[in-house]
Short mmCIF file of C-alpha atoms in Angstrom, two decimals:
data_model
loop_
_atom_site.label_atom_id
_atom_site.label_comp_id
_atom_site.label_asym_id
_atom_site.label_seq_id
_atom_site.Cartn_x
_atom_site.Cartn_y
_atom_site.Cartn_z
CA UNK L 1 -52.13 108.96 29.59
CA UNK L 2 -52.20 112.83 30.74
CA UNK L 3 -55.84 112.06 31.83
CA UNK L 4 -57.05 115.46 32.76
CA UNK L 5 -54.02 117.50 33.08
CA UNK L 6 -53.57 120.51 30.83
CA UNK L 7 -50.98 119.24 27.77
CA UNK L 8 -49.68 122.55 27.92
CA UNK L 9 -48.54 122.98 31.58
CA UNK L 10 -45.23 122.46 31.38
CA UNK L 11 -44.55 121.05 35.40
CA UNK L 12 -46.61 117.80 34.12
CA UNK L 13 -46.05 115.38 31.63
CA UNK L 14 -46.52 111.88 30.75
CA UNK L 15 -43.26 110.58 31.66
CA UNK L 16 -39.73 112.04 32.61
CA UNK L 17 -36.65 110.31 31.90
CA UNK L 18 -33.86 110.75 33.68
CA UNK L 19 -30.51 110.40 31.91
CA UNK L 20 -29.86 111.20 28.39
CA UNK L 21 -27.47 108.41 27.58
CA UNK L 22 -28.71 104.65 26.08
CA UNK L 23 -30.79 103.72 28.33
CA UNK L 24 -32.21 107.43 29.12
CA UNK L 25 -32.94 107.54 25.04
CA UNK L 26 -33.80 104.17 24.35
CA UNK L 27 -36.88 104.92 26.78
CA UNK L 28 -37.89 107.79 25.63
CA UNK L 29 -37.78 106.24 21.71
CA UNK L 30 -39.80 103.21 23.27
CA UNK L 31 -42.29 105.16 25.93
CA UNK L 32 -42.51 108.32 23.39
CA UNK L 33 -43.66 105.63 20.40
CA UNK L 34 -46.37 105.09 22.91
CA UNK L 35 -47.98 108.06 22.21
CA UNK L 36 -46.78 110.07 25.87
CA UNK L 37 -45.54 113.15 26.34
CA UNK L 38 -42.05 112.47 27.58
CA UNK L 39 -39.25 114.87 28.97
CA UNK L 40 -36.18 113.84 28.90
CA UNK L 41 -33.41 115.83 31.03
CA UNK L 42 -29.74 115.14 31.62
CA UNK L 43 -27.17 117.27 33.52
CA UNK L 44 -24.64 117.22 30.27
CA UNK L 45 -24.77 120.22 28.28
CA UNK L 46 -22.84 118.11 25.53
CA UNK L 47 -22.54 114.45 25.32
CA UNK L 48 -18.71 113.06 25.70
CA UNK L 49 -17.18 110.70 23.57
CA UNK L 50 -16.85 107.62 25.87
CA UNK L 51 -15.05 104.69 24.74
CA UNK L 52 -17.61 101.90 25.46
CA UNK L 53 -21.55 100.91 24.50
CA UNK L 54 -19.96 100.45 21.05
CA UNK L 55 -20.78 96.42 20.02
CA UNK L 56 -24.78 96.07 19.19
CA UNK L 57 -25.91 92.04 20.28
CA UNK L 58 -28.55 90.59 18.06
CA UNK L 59 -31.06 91.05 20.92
CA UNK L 60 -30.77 95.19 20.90
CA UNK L 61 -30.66 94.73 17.08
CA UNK L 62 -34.15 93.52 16.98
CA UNK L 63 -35.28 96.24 18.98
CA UNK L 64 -33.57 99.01 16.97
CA UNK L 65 -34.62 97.49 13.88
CA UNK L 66 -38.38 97.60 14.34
CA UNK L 67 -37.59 101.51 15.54
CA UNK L 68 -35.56 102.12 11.81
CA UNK L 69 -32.65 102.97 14.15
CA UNK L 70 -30.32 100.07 13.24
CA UNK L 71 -30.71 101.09 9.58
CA UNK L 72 -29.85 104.57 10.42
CA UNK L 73 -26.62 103.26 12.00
CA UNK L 74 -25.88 101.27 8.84
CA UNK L 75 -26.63 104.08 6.90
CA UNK L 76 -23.78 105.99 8.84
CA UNK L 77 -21.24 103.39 8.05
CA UNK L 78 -21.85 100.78 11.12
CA UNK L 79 -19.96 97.78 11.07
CA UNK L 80 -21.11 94.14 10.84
CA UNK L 81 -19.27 91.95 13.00
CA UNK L 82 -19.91 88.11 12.51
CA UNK L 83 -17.93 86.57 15.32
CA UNK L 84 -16.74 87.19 19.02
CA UNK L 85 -13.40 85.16 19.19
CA UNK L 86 -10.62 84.64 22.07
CA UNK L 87 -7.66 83.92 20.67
CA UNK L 88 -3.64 82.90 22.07
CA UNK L 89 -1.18 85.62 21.28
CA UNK L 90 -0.35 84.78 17.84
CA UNK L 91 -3.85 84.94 17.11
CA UNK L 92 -4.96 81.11 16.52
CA UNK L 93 -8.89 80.67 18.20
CA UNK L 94 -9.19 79.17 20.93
CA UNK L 95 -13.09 79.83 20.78
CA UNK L 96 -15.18 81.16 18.26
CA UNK L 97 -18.61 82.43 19.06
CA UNK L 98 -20.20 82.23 15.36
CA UNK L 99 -23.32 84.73 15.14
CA UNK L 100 -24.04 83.08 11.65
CA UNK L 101 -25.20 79.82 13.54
CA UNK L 102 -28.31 82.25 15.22
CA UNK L 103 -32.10 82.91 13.17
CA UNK L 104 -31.43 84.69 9.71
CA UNK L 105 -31.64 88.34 10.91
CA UNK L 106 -29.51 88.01 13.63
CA UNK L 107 -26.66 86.82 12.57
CA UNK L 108 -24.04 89.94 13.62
CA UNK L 109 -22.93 92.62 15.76
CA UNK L 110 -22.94 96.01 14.99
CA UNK L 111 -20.23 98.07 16.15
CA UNK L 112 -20.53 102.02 15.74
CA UNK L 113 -19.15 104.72 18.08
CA UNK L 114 -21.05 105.69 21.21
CA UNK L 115 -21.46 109.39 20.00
CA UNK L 116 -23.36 108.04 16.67
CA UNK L 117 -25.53 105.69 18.27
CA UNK L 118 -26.72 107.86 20.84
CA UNK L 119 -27.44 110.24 18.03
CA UNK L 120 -29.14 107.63 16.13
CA UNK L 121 -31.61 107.41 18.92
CA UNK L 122 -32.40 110.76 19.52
CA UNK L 123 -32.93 111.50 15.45
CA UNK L 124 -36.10 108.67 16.24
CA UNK L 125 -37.52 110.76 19.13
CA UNK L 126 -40.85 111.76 18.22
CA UNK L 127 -42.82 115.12 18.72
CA UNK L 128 -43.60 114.35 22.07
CA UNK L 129 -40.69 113.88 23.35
CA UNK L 130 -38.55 117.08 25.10
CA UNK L 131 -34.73 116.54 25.46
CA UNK L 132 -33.47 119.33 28.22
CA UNK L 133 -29.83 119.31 28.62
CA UNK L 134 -27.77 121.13 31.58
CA UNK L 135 -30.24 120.09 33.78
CA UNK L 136 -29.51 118.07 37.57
CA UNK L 137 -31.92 116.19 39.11
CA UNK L 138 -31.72 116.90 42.33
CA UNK L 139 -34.55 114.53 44.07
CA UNK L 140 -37.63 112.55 43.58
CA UNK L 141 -41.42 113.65 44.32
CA UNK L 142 -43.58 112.02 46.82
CA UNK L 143 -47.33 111.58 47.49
CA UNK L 144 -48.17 110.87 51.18
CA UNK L 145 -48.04 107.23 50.25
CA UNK L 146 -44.17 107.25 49.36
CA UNK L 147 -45.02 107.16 45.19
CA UNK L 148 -42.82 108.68 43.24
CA UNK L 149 -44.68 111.34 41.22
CA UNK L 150 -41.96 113.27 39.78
CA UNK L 151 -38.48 115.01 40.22
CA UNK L 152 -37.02 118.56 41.55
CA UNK L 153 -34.76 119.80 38.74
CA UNK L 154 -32.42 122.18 38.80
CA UNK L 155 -31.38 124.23 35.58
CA UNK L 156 -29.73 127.65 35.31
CA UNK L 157 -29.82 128.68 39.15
CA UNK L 158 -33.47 128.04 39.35
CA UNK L 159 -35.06 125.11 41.09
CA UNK L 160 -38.52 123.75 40.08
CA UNK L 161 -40.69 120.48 39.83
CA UNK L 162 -42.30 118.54 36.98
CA UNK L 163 -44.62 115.48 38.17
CA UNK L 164 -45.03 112.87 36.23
CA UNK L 165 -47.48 109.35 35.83
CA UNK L 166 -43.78 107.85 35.24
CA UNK L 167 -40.44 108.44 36.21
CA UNK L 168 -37.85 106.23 34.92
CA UNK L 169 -34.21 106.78 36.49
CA UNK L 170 -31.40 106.38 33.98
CA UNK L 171 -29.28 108.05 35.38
CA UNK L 172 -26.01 106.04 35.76
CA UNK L 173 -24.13 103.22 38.07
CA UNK L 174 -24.18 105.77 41.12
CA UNK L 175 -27.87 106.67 39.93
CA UNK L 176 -28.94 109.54 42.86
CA UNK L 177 -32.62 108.38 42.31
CA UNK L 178 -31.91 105.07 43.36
CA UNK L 179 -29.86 105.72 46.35
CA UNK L 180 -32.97 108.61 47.24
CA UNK L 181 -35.84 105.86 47.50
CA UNK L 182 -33.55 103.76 49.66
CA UNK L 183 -32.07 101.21 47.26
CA UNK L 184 -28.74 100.00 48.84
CA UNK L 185 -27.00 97.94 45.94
CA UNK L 186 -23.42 96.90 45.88
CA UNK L 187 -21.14 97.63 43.36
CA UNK L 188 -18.11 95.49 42.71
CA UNK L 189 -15.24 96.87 41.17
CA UNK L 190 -12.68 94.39 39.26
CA UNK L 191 -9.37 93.96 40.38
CA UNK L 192 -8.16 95.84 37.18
CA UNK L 193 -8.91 98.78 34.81
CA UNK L 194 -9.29 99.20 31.02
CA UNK L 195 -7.23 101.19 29.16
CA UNK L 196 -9.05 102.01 25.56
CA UNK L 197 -7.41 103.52 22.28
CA UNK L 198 -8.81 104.64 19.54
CA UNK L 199 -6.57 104.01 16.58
CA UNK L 200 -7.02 105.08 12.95
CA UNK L 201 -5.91 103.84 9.41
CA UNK L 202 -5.64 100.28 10.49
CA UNK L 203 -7.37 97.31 8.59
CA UNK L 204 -8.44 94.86 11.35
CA UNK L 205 -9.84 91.47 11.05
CA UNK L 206 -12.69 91.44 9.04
CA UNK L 207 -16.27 90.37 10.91
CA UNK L 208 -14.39 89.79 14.45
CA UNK L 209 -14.30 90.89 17.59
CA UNK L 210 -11.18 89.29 19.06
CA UNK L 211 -10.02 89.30 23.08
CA UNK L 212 -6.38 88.06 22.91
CA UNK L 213 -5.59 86.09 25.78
CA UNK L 214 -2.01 87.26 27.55
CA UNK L 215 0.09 86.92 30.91
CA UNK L 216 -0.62 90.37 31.81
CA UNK L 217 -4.43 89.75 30.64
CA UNK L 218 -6.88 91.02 28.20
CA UNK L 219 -5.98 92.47 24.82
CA UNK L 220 -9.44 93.09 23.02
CA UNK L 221 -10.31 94.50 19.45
CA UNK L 222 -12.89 95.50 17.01
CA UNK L 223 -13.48 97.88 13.92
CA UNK L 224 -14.87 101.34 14.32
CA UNK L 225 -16.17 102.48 11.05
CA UNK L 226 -13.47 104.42 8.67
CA UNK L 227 -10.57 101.94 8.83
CA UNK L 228 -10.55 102.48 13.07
CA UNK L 229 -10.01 100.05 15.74
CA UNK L 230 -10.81 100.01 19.22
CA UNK L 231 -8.28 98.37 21.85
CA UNK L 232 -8.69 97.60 25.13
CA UNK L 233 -5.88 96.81 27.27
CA UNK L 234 -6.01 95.32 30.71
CA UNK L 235 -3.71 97.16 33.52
CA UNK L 236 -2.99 96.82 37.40
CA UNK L 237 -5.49 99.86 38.93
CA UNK L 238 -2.41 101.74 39.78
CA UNK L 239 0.12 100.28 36.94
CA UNK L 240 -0.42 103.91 35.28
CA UNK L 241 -0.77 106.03 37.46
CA UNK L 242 1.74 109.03 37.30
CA UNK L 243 3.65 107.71 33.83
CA UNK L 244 4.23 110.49 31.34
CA UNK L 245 4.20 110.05 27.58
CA UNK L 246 6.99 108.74 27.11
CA UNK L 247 6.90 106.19 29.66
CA UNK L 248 3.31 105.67 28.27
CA UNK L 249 4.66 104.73 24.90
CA UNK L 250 7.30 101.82 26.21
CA UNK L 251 4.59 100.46 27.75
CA UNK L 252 2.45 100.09 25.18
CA UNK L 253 5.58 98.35 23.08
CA UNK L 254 6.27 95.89 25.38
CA UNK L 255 2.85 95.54 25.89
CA UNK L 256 2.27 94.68 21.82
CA UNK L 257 5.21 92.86 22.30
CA UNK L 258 3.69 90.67 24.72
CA UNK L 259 0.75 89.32 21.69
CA UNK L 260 2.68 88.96 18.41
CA UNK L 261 -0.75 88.66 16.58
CA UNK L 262 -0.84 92.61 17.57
CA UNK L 263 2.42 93.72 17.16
CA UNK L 264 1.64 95.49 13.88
CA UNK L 265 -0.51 97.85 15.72
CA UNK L 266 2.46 99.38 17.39
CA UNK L 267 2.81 102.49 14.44
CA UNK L 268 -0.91 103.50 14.56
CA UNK L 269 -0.84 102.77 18.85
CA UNK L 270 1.93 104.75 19.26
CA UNK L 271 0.13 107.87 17.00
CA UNK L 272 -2.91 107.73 19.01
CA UNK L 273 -1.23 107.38 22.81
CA UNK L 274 -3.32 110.98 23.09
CA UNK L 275 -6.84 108.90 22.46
CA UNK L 276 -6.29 106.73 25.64
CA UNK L 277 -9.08 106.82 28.44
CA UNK L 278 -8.64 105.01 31.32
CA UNK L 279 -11.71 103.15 32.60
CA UNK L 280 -12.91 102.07 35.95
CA UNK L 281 -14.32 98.30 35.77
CA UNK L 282 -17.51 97.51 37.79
CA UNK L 283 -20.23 94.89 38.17
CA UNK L 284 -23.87 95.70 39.12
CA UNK L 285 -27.23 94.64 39.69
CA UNK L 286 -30.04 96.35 40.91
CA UNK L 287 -32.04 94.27 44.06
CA UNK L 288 -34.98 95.63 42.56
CA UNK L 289 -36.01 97.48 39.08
CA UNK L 290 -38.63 99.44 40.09
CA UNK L 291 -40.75 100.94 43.00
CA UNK L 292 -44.14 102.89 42.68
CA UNK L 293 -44.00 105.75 40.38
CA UNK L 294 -40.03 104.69 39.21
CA UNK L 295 -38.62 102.38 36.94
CA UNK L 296 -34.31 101.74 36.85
CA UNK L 297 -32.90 101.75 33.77
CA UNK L 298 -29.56 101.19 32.24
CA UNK L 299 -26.90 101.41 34.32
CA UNK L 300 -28.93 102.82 37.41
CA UNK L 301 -30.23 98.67 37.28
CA UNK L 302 -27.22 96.67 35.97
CA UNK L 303 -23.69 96.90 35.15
CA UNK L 304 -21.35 94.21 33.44
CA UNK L 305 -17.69 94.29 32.22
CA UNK L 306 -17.03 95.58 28.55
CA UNK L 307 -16.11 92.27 27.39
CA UNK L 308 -19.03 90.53 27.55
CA UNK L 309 -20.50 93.58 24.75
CA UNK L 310 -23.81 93.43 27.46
CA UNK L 311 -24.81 96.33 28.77
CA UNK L 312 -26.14 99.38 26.70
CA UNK L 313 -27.79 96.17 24.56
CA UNK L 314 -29.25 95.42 28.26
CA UNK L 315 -30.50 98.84 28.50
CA UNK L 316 -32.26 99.28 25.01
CA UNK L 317 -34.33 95.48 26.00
CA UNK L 318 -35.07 96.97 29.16
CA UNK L 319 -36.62 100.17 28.23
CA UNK L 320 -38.64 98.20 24.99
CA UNK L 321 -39.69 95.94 27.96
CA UNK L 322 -40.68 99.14 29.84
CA UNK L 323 -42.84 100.20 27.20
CA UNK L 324 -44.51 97.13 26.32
CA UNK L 325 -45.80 96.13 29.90
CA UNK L 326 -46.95 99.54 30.32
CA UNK L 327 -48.95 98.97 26.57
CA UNK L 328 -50.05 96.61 28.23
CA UNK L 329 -51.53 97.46 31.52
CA UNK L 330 -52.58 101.08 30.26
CA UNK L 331 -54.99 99.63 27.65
CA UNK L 332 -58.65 101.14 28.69
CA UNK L 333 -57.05 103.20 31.66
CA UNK L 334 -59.55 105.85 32.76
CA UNK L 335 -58.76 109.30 35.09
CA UNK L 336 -55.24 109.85 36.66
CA UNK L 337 -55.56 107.76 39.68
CA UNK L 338 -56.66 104.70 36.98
CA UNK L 339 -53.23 105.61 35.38
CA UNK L 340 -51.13 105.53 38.39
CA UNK L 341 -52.41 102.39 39.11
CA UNK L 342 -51.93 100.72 35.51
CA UNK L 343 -48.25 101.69 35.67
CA UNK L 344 -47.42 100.75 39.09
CA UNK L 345 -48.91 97.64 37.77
CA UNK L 346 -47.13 97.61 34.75
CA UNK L 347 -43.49 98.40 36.87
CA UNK L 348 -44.38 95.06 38.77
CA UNK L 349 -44.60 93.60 35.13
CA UNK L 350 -41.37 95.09 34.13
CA UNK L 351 -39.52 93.82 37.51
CA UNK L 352 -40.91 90.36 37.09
CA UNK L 353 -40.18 90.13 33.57
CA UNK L 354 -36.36 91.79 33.33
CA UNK L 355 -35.04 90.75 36.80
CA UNK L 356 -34.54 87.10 36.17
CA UNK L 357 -32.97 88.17 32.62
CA UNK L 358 -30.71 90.70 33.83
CA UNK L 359 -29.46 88.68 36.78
CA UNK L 360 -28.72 85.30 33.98
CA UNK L 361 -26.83 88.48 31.90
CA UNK L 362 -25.02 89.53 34.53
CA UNK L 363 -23.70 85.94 35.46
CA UNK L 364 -22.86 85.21 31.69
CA UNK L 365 -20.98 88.27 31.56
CA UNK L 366 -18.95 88.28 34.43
CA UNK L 367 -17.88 84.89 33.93
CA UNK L 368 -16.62 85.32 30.47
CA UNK L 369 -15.06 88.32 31.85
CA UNK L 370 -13.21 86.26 34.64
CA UNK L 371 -12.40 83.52 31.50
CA UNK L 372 -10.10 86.16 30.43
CA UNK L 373 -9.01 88.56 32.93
CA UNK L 374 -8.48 86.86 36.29
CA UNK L 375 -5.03 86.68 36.59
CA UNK L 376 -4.26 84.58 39.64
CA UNK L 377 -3.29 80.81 39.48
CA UNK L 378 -6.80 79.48 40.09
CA UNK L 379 -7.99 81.91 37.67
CA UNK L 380 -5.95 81.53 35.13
CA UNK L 381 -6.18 77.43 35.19
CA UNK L 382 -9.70 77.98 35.12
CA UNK L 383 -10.18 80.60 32.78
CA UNK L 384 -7.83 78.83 29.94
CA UNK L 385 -9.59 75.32 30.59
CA UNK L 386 -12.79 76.81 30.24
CA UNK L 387 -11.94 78.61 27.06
CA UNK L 388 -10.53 75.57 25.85
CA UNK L 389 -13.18 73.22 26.58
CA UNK L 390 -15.94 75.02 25.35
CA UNK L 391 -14.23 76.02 21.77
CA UNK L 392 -14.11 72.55 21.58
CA UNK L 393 -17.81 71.65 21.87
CA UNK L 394 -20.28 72.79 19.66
CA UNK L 395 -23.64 72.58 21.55
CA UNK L 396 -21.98 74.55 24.16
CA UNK L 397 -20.57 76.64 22.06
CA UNK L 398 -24.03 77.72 20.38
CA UNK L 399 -25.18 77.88 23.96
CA UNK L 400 -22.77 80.57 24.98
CA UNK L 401 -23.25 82.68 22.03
CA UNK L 402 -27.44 82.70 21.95
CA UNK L 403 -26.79 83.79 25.90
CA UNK L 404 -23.80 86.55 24.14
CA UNK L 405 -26.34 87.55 21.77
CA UNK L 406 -29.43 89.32 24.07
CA UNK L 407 -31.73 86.92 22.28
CA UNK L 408 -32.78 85.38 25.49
CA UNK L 409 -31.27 83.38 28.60
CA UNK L 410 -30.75 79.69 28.24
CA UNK L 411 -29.36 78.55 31.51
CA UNK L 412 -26.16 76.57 31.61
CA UNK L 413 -26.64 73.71 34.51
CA UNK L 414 -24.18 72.48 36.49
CA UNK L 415 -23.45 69.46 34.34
CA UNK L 416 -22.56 71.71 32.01
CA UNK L 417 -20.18 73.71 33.93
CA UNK L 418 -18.64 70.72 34.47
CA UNK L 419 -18.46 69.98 30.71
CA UNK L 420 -17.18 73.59 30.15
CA UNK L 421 -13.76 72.88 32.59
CA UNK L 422 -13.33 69.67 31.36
CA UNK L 423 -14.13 67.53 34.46
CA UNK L 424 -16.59 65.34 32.57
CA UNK L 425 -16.94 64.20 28.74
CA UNK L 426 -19.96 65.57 27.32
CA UNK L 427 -21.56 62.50 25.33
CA UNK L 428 -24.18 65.85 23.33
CA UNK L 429 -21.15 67.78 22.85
CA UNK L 430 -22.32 67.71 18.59
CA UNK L 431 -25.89 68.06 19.18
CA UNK L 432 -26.36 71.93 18.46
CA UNK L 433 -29.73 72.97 17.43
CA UNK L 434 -31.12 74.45 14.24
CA UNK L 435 -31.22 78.07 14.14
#
């Protein structure tokens, strides 16, 4: 793809990624497998432990697979999960999303911390791929005909440019590439926040991920490899603010308190208040996913709540979508301006092919967020006859859980939705179909 440009100038290269996280990574694994020289920069001298992009779906499992990444993670003690389950407060299921009802070799999660699965896809990086860290990007390049054709960096008090065939922008929910090629897209915060613990020397469920259902809201859990569990807890956006330690620790009783199936987490929650992060809660979805010369990825194109387990799954699909159109369209390419052309073809490839996906993810998600976190009357009526409902029919069930698992949308119609809230018998309720 570098056509005629000298391989060893170092202001031009194949691609540059923008954003070292999952998404920023996952391209460079996918567009560097390709064969192109890909730099990847990120404004983090050291990436921080972040207590989310934790639960692999089936979908970003197939991807990772076929790059040997998913059996580096297992190698590193990743956990299999075989089940996403909302439960009451003592812990009885209400619904159970079973992963073992989906093809052979995709039949779990895999959850893993965020540290080691970023590291996981860096250690698949090939030679051709440059990882620059402490570095800001500061704006895109332009040719006279608005395409992107690069970025201005910024790294240790110097400014300078490298132009690219290729840019991709992964570089977060308030992604500054977006915003500087005129993408207005709305973000839309939930009316709560997450707070996350991680606690140690606990022996959870085995093969679950379980969202307790409570008055006050969500209560979610999973294992973290070496006897660790990560909990989520719902709270009011200002229900913490100023509390010391202390007053941090009663809360967290009477929270436990409040789901008796969790109560014996109060010893190793109490030992771990100093592992809490507090998270902001946003939805988000790109208008568009590319323009000439720049492809969004991760969450510079979509956002979803942490319950749904959607989006740095999203983000690894997306950038193995990226690749493959550009494959694709770059396949007998001739001469720079024959390049720029193939990949502004293969960007209208990638919008055409991932908006319609994302935008189906982003509705499953938020509504099983909603199933379990809105907390006003309507909501919660809603929310618990919808939980109800569908744990109580199997073809709907299996529905939910294929559209859980990344493995590709299958729209719910409105009859359906009717099904799911009870307002109608559903006469296929037993007909699921054969993995």
């Amino acid at each position: 793809m570098s056509g005629d440009r000298n391989a060893d100038d170092g202001s031009h290269y194949d691609v540059v990624v923008c954003g070292a996280g999952a998404g920023g990574l996952a391209s460079a694994r996918a567009l560097g497998g390709l064969g192109l020289r890909v730099l990847v920069v990120d404004k983090q001298r050291v990436q921080r432990p972040v207590a989310k992009g934790e639960v692999l779906q089936p979908g970003a499992l197939r991807v990772l697979r076929e790059w040997g990444t998913e059996k580096l993670l297992e190698e590193r003690a990743g956990e299999r999960l075989g089940r996403l389950v909302v439960r009451d407060p003592s812990g009885g299921p209400l619904m159970s999303l079973d992963y073992g009802q989906l093809p052979p070799d995709d039949r779990w999660l895999l959850a893993h911390d965020h540290l080691e699965i970023l590291d996981a896809l860096a250690a698949g990086l090939g030679p051709g791929v440059e990882v620059r860290r402490g570095v800001l990007v500061e704006e895109p390049l332009r040719d006279a005909s608005g395409r992107v054709t690069g970025v201005r960096l910024a790294e240790g008090g110097r400014r300078y440019d490298v132009r690219a065939s290729l840019t991709v922008a992964a570089d977060g929910i308030s992604s500054r590439l977006r915003r500087a090629v005129g993408i207005d897209a709305k973000r839309v915060d939930y009316p709560h926040r997450l707070l996350s613990f991680e606690l140690s020397g606990v022996t959870p469920r085995p093969d679950d991920f379980s969202a307790y259902l409570s008055d006050r809201g969500l209560r979610l859990v999973y294992p973290l490899p070496g006897d660790r569990v990560r909990l989520y807890v719902q709270a009011g956006p200002d229900e913490l603010r100023g509390v010391d330690r202390a007053e941090l620790a009663g809360w967290c009783e009477r929270m436990l308190a409040e789901v008796p199936a969790l109560e014996p987490l109060t010893g190793p929650l109490l030992g771990a208040l100093d592992s809490r992060q507090l998270l902001p809660v946003s939805r988000f979805l790109s208008p568009t996913l590319s323009v000439p010369g720049l492809a969004f990825v991760g969450e510079a194109a979509y956002a979803v709540h942490p319950m749904a387990a959607q989006g740095m799954n999203t983000a690894i699909t997306s950038a193995a979508s990226l690749a493959g159109r550009l494959a694709d369209r770059l396949d007998g390419a001739r001469g720079m301006s024959d390049v720029d052309a193939s990949v502004d073809a293969a960007l209208r490839d990638y919008q055409e092919e991932r908006q319609p996906i994302l935008a189906h993810a982003a509705r499953t998600s938020d509504n099983a967020a909603r199933m379990v976190t809105d907390l006003s009357w309507r909501g919660r009526v809603l929310g618990r006859r919808a939980v109800r409902h569908t744990g109580a029919n199997p073809r709907l069930l299996h529905t939910v859980t294929y559209n859980m698992s990344g493995l590709g949308p299958r729209p719910m119609s409105f009859l359906d939705r009717l099904h799911q809230i009870g307002l109608l018998p559903d006469p296929r309720a037993q007909r699921v179909p054969n993995a």
